[in-house]
Short mmCIF file of C-alpha atoms and ligand atoms in Angstrom, two decimals:
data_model
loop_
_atom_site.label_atom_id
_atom_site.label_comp_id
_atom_site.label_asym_id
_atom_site.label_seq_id
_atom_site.Cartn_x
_atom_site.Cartn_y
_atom_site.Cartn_z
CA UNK A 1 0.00 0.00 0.00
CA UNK A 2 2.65 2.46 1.25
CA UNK A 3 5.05 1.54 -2.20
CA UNK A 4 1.82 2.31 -4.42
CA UNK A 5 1.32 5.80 -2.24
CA UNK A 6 4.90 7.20 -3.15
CA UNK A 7 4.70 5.74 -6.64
CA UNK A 8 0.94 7.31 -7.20
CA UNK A 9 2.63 10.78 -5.43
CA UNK A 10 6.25 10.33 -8.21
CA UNK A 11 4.00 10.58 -11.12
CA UNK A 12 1.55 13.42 -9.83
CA UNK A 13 4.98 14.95 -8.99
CA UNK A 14 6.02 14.36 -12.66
CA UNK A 15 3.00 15.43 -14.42
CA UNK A 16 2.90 18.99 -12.27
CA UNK A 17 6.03 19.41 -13.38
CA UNK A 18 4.87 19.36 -17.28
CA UNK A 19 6.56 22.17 -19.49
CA UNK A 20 9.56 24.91 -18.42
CA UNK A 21 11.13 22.51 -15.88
CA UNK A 22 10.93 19.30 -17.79
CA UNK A 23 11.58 21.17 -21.42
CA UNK A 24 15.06 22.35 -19.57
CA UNK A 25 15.77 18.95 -18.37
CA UNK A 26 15.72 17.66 -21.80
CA UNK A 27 16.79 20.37 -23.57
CA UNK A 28 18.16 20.65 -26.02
CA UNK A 29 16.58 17.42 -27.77
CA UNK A 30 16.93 19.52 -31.55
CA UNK A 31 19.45 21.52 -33.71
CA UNK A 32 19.01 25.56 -32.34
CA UNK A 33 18.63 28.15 -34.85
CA UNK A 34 20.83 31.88 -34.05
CA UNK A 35 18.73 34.47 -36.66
CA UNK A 36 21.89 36.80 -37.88
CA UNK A 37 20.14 40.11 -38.81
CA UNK A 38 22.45 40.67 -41.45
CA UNK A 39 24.09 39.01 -44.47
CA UNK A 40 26.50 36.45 -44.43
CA UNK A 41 30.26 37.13 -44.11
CA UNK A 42 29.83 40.40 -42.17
CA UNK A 43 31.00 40.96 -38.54
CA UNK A 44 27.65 39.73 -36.96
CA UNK A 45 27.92 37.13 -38.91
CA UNK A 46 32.01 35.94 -38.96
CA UNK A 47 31.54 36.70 -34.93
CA UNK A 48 28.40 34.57 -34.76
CA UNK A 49 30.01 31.38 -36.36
CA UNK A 50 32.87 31.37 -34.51
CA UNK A 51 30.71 31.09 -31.41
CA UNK A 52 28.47 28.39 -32.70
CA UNK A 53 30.69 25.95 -33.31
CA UNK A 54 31.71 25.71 -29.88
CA UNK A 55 28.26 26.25 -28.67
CA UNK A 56 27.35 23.04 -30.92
CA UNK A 57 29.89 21.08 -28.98
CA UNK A 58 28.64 22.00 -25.29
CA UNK A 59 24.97 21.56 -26.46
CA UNK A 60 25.20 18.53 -28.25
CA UNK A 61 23.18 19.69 -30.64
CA UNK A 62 23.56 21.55 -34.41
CA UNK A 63 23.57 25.51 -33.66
CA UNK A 64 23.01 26.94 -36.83
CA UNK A 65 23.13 30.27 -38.60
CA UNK A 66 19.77 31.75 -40.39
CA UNK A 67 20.73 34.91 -42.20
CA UNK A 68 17.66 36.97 -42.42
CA UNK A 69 18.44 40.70 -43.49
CA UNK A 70 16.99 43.72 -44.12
CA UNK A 71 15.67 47.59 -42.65
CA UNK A 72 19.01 47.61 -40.59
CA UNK A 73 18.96 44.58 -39.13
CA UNK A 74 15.17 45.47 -37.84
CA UNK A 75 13.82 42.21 -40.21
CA UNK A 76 15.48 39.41 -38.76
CA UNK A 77 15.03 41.05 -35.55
CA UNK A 78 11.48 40.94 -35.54
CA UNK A 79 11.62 37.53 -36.77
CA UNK A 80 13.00 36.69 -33.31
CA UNK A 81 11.10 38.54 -31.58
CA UNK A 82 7.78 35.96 -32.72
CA UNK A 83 9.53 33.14 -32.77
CA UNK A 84 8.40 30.53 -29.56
CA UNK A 85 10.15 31.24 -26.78
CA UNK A 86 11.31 27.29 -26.14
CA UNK A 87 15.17 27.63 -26.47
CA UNK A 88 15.13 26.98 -30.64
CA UNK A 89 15.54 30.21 -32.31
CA UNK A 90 18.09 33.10 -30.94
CA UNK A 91 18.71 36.27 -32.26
CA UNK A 92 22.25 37.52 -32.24
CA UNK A 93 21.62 41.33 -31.82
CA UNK A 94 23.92 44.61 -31.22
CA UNK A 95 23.85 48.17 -30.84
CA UNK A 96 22.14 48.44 -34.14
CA UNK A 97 19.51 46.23 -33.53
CA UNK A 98 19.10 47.13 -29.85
CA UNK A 99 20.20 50.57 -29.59
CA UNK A 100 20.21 53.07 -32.85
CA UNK A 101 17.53 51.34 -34.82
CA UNK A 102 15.06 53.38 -32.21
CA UNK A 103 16.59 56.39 -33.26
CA UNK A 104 15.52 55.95 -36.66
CA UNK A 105 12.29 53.93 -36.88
CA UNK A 106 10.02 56.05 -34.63
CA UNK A 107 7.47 52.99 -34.62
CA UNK A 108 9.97 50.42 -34.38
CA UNK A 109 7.91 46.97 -33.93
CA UNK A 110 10.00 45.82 -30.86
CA UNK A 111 10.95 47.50 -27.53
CA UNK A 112 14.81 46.04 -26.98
CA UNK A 113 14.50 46.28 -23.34
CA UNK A 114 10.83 44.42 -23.29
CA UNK A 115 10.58 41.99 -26.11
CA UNK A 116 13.66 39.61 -25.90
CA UNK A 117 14.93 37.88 -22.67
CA UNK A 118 19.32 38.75 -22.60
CA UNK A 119 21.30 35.69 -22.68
CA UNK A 120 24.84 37.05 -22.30
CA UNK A 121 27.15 39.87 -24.00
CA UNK A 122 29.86 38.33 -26.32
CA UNK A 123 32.08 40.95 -27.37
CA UNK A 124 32.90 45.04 -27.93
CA UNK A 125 34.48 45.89 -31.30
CA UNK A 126 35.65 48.97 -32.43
CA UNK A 127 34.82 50.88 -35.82
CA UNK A 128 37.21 51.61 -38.03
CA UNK A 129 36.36 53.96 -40.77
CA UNK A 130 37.75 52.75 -44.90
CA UNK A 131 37.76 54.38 -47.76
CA UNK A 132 38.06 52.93 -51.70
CA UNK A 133 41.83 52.41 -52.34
CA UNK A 134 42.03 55.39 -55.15
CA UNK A 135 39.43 58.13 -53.30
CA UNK A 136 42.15 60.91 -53.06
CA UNK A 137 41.59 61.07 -48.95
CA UNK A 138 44.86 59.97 -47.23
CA UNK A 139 43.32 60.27 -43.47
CA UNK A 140 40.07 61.32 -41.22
CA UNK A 141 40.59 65.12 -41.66
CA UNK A 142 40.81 64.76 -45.36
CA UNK A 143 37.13 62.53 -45.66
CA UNK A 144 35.51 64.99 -42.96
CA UNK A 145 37.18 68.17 -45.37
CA UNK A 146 35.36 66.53 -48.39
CA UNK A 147 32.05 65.62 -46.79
CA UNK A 148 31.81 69.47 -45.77
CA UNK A 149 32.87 71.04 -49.12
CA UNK A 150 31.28 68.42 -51.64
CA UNK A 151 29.37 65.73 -49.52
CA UNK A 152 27.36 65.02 -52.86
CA UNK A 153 30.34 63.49 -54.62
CA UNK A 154 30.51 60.82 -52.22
CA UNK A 155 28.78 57.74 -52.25
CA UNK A 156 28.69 56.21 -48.20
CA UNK A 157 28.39 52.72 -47.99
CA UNK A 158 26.51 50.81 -44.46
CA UNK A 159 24.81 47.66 -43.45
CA UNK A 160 20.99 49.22 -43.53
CA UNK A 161 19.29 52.32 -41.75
CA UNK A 162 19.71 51.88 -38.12
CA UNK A 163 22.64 49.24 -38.25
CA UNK A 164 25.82 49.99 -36.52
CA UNK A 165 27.53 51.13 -40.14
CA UNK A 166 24.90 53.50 -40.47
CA UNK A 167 24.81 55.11 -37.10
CA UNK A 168 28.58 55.40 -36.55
CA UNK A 169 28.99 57.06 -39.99
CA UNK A 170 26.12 59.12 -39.41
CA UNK A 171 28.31 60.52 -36.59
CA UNK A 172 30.84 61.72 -38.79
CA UNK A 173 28.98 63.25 -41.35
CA UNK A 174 26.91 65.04 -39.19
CA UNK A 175 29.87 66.57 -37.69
CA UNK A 176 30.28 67.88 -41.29
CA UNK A 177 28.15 69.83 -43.10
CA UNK A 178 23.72 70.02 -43.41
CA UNK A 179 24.43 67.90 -46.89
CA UNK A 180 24.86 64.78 -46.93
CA UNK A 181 26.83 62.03 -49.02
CA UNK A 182 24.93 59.46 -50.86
CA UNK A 183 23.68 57.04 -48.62
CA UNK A 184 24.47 53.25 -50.26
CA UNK A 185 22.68 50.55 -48.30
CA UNK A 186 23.56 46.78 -48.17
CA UNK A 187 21.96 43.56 -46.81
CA UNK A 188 25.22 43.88 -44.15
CA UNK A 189 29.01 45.06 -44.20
CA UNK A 190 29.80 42.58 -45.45
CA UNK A 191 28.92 43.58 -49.10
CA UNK A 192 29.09 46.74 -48.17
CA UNK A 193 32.69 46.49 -47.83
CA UNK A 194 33.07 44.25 -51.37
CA UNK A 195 31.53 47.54 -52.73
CA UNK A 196 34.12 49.90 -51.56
CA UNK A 197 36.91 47.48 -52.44
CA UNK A 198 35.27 47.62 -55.84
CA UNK A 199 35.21 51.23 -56.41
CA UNK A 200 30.95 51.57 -56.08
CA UNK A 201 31.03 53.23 -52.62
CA UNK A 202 33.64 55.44 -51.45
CA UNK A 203 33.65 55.13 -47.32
CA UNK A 204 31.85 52.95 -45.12
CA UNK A 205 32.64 52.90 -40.82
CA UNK A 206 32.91 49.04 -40.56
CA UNK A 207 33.19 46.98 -37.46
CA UNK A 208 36.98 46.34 -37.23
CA UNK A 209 36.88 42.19 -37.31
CA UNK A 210 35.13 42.83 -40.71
CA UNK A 211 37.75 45.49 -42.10
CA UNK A 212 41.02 43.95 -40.61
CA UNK A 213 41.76 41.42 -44.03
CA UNK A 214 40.71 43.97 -46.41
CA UNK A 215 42.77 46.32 -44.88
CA UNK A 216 45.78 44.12 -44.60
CA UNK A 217 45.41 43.46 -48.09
CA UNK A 218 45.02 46.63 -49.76
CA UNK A 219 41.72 46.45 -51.11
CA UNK A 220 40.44 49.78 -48.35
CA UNK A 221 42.48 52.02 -47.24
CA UNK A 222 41.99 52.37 -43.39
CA UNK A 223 42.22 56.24 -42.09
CA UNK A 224 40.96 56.31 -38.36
CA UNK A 225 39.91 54.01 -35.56
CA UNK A 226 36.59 55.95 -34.21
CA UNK A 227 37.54 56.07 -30.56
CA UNK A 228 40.28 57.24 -28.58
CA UNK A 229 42.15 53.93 -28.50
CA UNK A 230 44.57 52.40 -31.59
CA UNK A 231 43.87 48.94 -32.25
CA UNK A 232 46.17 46.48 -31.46
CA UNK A 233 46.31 44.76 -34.44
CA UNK A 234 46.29 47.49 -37.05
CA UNK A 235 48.52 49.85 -34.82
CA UNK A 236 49.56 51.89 -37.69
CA UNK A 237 45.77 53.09 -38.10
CA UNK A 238 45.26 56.62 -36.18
CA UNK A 239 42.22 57.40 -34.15
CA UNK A 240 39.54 59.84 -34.50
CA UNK A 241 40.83 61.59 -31.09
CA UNK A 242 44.90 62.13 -32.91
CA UNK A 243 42.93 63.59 -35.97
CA UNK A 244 40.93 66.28 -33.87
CA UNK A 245 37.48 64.36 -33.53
CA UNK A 246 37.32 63.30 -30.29
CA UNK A 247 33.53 63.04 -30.67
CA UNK A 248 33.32 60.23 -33.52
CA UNK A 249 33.94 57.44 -30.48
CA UNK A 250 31.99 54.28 -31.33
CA UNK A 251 32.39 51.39 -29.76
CA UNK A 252 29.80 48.46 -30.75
CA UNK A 253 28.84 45.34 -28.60
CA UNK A 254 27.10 42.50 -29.44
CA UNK A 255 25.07 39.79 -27.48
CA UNK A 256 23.04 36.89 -27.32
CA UNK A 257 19.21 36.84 -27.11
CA UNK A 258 15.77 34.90 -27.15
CA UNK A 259 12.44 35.52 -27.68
CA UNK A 260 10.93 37.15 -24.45
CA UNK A 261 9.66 34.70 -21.89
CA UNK A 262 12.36 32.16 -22.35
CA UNK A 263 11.76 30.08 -19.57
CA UNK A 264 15.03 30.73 -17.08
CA UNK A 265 16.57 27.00 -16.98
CA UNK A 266 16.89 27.40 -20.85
CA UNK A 267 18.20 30.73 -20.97
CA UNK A 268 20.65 29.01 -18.06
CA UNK A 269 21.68 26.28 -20.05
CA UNK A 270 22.67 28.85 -23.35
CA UNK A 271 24.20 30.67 -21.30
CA UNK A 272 26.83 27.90 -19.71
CA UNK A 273 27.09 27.43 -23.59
CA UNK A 274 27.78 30.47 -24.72
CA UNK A 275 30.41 30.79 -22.08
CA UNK A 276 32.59 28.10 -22.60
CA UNK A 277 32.69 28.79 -26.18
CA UNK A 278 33.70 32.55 -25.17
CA UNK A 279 35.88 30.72 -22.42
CA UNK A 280 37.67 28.68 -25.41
CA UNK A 281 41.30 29.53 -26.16
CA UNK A 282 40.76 29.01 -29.99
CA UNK A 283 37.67 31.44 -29.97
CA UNK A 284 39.58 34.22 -28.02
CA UNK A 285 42.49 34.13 -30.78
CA UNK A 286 39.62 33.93 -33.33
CA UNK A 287 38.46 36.97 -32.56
CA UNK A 288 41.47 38.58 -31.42
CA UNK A 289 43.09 38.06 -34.59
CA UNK A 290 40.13 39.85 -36.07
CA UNK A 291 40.05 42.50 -33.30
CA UNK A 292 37.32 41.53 -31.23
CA UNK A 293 37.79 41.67 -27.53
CA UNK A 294 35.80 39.36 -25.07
CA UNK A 295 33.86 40.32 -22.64
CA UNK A 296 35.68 39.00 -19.60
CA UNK A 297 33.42 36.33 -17.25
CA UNK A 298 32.06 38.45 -14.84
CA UNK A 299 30.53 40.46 -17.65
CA UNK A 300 29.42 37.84 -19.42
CA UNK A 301 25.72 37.55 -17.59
CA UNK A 302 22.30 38.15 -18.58
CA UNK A 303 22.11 41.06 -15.98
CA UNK A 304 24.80 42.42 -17.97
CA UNK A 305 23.45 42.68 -20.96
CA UNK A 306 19.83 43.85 -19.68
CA UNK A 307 22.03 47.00 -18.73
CA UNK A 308 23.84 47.13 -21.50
CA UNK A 309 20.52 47.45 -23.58
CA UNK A 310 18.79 49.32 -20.88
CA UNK A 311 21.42 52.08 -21.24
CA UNK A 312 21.32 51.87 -25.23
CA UNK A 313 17.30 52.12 -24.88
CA UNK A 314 17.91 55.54 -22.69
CA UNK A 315 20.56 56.74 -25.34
CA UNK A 316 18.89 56.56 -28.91
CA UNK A 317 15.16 56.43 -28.18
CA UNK A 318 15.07 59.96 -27.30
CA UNK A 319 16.35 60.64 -30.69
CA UNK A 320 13.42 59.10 -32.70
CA UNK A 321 11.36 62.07 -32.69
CA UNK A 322 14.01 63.88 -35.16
CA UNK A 323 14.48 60.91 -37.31
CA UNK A 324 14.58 62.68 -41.03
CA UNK A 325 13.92 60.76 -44.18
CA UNK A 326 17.26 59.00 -45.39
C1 MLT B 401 25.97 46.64 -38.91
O1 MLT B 401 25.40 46.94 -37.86
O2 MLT B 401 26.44 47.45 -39.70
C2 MLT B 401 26.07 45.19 -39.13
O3 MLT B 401 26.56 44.59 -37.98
C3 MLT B 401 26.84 44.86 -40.31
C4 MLT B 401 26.97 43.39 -40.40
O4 MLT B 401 27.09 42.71 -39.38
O5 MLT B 401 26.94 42.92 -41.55
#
């Protein structure tokens, strides 16, 4: 009688504890989709890869990479944002997506600090700003000269209205004069940056993990770091402070997210991921090769990046009222 009692009160037990709890015990029992907001072979992208790899390895499971672009970054954002919140389909977003993206879509269709539950930060990059190998600029004063005399003669290449491309270089040129250049939008930098190497755009502020071979090669020609720190691995490259524009300092961040609601222990389990891929010797180099810098462990939390966001929120929504037409 008793043994029937305790089995009777295991199952009861078992059947209360239907849904979050027992979908995090199993989980993850399927390959995990990470939507990139942008196209493939750009910095979101490159940076995303890397990470999934060794996230597939600590999961046990396929993490794969959906590129869906478009407005900035906004499209495949939304596309998160409805997606179930069961642990399947992440969004890798960024200060674009999270942050400047409410400074130019007034009714953006997400709130970044409501609609997704943070995950963890992965890394800060800087911007570096390239220019098309034969524009006749040879540094930052000599692009910011141009874009006040003549800003209709060039052609500025970025990753979509309201990605990180777009708002850093909208930095500069506002600092110039009430024209502005020719606006060239791509699905993502990383096109964006083909098109400069080709000769159809003439300047484009890149993330610097997406620059850093194209630089090294020739193919841009890099003339300032847009912050107040060189990079380490293209030392030679001035910043925007040693050219006299202490003001153009942008420094993007990226991070890991899921659909709001995502019940905790999954969001737990992604995270212990996500860590030991970022704890991963091979991954650091990765990136550091490429100029990405890690956020270090104690930074790497969902609290983290819910104040990371918060502050982004507080920083570019005030702006929407005076977005203009592009
Ligand atoms: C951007 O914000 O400009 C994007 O990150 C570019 C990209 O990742 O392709």
């Amino acid at each position: 009688m008793r043994r029937g009692v305790i089995t009777t009160l295991a199952l009861l037990i078992c059947c209360c504890m239907s849904g979050p709890l027992l979908a995090a015990a199993n989980y993850p029992i399927r390959s995990i989709r990470i939507i990139v907001p942008f196209a493939a072979g750009g910095p979101t992208d490159t940076i995303t890869r890397i990470v999934a790899e060794r996230m597939s390895l600590a999961l046990g499971q396929q993490v794969i990479i959906e590129n869906v672009v478009g407005a900035g970054g906004t499209t495949g954002t939304i596309r998160a944002m409805r997606s179930p919140a069961d642990g399947y389909t992440l969004l890798l977003g960024h200060m674009g997506t999270h942050g400047a993206a409410l400074a130019v879509y007034p009714n953006l269709a997400y709130d970044p600090a409501k609609d997704f539950t943070p995950i963890s930060p992965i890394s800060r990059i800087q911007t570096i700003v390239v220019a098309r190998p034969d524009l006749p600029v040879t540094n930052l004063a000599d692009l910011v000269a141009r874009l006040h005399a003549a800003p209709e003669t060039l052609k500025m290449a970025h990753g979509g209205v309201g990605s990180i491309s777009f708002a850093a270089c909208s930095l500069l040129v506002a600092s110039g004069s009430e024209h502005r250049p020719t606006m060239k939008a791509y699905q993502g930098t990383g096109p964006a940056i083909e098109a400069v190497a080709a000769g159809q755009a003439d300047f484009l502020c890149d993330q610097l993990v997406n620059a850093v071979p194209k630089v090294r090669s020739g193919a841009v020609r890099a003339l300032a770091i847009a912050g107040p720190s060189r990079s380490p691995i293209l030392p030679e490259v001035p910043t925007a402070v040693e050219a006299g524009y202490a003001a153009f300092n942008v420094a993007a961040w990226n991070g890991l997210f899921g659909p709001k609601n995502l019940p905790p222990d999954i969001a737990a389990v992604l995270a212990r991921a996500l860590d030991k891929a970022l704890g991963d010797a091979d991954v650091k180099r990765e990136l550091a090769d490429l100029g990405g810098e890690i956020l270090a462990p104690r930074e790497r939390t969902a609290a983290e990046l819910k104040k990371i966001v918060d502050e982004e929120v507080a920083r570019w929504k005030p702006l929407a009222p005076y977005a203009t037409q592009r």
